PDB file of C-alpha atoms in Angstrom:
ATOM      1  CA  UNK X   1     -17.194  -7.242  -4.150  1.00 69.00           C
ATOM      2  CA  UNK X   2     -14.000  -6.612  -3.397  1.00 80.00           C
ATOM      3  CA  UNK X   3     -11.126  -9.322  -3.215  1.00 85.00           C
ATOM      4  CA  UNK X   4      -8.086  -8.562  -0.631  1.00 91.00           C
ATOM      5  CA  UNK X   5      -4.661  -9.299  -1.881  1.00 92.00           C
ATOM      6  CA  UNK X   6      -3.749 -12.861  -2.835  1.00 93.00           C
ATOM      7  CA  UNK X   7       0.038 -13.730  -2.790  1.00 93.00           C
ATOM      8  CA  UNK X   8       1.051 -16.288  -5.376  1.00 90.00           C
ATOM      9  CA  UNK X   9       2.911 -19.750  -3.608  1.00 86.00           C
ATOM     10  CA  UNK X  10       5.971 -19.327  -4.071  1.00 88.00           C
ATOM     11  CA  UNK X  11       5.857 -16.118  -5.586  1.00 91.00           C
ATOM     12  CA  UNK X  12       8.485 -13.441  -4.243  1.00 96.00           C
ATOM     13  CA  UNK X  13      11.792 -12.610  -5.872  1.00 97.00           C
ATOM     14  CA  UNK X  14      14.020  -9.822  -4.787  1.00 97.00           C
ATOM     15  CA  UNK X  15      16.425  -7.178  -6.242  1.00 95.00           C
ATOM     16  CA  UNK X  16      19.417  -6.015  -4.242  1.00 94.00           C
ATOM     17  CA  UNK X  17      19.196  -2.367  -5.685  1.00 88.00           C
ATOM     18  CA  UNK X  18      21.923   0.052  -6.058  1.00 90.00           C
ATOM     19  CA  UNK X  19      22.371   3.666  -8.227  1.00 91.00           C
ATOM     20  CA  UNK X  20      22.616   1.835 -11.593  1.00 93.00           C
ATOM     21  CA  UNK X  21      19.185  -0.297 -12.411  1.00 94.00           C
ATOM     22  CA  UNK X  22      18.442  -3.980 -11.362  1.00 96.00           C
ATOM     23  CA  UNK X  23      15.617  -5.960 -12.785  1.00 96.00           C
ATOM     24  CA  UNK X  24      14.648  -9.309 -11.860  1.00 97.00           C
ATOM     25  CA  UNK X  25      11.405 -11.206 -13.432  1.00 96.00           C
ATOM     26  CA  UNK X  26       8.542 -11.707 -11.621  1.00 95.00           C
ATOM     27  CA  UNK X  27       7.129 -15.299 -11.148  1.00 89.00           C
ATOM     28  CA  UNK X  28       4.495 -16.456 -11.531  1.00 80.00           C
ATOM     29  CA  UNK X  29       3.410 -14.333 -14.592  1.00 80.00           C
ATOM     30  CA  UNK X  30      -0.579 -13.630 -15.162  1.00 83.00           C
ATOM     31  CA  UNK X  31      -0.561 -11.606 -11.424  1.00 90.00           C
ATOM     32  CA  UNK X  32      -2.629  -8.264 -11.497  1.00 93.00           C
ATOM     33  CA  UNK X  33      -0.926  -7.156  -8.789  1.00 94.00           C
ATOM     34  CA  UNK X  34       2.294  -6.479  -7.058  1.00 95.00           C
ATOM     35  CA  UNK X  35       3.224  -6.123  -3.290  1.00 96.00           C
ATOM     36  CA  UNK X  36       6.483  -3.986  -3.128  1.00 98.00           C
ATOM     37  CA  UNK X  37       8.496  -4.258  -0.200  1.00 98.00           C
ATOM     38  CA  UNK X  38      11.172  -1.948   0.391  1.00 97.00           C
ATOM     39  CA  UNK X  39      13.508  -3.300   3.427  1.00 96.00           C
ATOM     40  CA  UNK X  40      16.057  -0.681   3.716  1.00 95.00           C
ATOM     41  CA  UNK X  41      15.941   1.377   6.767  1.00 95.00           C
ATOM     42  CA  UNK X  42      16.579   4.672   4.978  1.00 95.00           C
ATOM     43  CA  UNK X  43      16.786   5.111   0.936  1.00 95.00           C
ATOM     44  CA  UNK X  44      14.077   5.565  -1.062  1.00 95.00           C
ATOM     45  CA  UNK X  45      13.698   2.901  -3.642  1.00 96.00           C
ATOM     46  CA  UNK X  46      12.543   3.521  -7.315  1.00 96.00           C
ATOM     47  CA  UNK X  47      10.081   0.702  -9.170  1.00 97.00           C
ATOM     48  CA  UNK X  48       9.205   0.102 -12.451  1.00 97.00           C
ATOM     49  CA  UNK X  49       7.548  -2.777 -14.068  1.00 97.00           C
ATOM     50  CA  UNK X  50       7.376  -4.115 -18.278  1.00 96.00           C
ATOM     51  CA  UNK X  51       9.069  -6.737 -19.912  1.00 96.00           C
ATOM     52  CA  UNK X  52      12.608  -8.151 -19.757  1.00 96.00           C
ATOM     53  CA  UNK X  53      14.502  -4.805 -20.559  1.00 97.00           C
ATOM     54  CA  UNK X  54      12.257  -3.168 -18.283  1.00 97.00           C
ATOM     55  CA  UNK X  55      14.496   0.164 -16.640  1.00 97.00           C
ATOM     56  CA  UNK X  56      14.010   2.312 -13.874  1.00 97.00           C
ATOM     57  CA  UNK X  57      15.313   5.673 -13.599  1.00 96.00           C
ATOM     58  CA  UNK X  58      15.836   7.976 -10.840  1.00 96.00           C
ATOM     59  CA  UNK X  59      13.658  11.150 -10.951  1.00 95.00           C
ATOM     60  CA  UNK X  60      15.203  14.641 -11.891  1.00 94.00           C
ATOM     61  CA  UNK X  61      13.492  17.528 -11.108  1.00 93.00           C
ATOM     62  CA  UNK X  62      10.843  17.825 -14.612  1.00 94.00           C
ATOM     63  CA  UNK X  63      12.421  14.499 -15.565  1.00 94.00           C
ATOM     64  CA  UNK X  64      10.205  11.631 -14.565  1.00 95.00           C
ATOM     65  CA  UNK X  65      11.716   8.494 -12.712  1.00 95.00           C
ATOM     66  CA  UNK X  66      10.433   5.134 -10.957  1.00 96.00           C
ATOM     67  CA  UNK X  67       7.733   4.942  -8.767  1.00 94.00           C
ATOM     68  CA  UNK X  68       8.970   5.645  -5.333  1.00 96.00           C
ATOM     69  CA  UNK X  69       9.056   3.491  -2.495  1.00 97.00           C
ATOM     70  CA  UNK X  70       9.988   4.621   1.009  1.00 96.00           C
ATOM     71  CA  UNK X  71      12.136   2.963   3.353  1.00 96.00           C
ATOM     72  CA  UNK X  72      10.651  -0.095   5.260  1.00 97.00           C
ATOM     73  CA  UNK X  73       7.494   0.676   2.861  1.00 97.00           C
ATOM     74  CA  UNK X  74       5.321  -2.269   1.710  1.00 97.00           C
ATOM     75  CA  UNK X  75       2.449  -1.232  -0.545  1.00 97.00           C
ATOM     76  CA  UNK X  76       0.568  -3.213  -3.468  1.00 96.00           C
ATOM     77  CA  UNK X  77      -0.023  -1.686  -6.643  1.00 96.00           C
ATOM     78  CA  UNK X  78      -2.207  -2.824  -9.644  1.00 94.00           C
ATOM     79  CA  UNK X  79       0.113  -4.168 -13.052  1.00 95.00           C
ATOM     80  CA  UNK X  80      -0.917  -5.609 -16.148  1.00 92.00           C
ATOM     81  CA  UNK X  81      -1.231  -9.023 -16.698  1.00 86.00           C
ATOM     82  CA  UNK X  82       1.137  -9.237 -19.667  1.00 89.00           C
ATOM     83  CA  UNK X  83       3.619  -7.603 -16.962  1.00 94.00           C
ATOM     84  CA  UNK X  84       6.999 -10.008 -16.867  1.00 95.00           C
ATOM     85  CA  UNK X  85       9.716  -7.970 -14.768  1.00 96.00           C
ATOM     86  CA  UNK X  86      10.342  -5.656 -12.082  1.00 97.00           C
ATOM     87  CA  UNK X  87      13.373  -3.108 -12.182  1.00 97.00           C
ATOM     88  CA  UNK X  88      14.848  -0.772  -9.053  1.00 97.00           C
ATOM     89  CA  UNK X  89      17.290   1.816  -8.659  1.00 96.00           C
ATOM     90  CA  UNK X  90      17.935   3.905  -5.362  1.00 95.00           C
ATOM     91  CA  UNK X  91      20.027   7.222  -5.364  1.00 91.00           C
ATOM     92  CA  UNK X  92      22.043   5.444  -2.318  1.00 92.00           C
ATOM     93  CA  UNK X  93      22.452   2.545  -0.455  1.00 90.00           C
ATOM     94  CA  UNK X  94      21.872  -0.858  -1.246  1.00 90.00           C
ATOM     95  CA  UNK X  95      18.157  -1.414  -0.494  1.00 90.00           C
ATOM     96  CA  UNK X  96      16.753  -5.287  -1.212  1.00 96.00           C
ATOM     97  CA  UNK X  97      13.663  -4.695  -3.051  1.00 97.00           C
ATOM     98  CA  UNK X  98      11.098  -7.532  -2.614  1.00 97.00           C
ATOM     99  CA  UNK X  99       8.346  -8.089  -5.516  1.00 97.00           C
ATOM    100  CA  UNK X 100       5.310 -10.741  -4.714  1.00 97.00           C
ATOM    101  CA  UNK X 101       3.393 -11.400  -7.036  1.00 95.00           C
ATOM    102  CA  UNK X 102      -0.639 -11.994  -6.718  1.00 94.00           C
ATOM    103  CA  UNK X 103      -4.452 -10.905  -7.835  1.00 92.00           C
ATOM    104  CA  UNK X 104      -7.029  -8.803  -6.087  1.00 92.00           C
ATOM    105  CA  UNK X 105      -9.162  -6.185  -6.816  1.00 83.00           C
TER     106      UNK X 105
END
């Protein structure tokens, strides 16, 4: 059976992203999943998730990058338990990145 979404209480942070890499960590921890909200209204924001000196890059043509997420996108995406921080970067702009965490399946 499958379980919809779950947010944590009280558990959404943000990151005001920029063109250099923000990270903020994600509370509470033991989540296996992640609902990624992007609120800008038109730059493309760039996820990554890992521990505290978690990065995230821009991509480059063959060069990989963050996991994109469009503007006024909200999706959910599946992260490992151990999982303790979110980073985003953004080629322009300012977007605020918002990262709740939660289980489902």
């Amino acid at each position: 059976m499958l379980n919809p979404f779950t947010p944590k209480t009280v558990g959404t942070v943000s990151i005001t992203s920029a063109v250099t890499t923000a990270r903020v960590a994600l509370v509470p921890l033991g989540a296996n999943q992640c609902r990624i909200k992007n609120l800008d209204a038109t730059n493309i924001a760039y996820v990554a998730f890992g521990d505290s000196t978690v990065v995230s890059t821009l991509p480059a043509g063959a060069t990989p990058g963050g996991f994109p997420v469009g503007p006024n996108e909200s999706i959910i995406v599946s992260i490992s338990p151990v999982v303790t921080h979110a980073a985003a970067i953004c080629s322009a702009g300012t977007p605020i990145v918002m990262f709740t965490s939660g289980n489902g399946c």
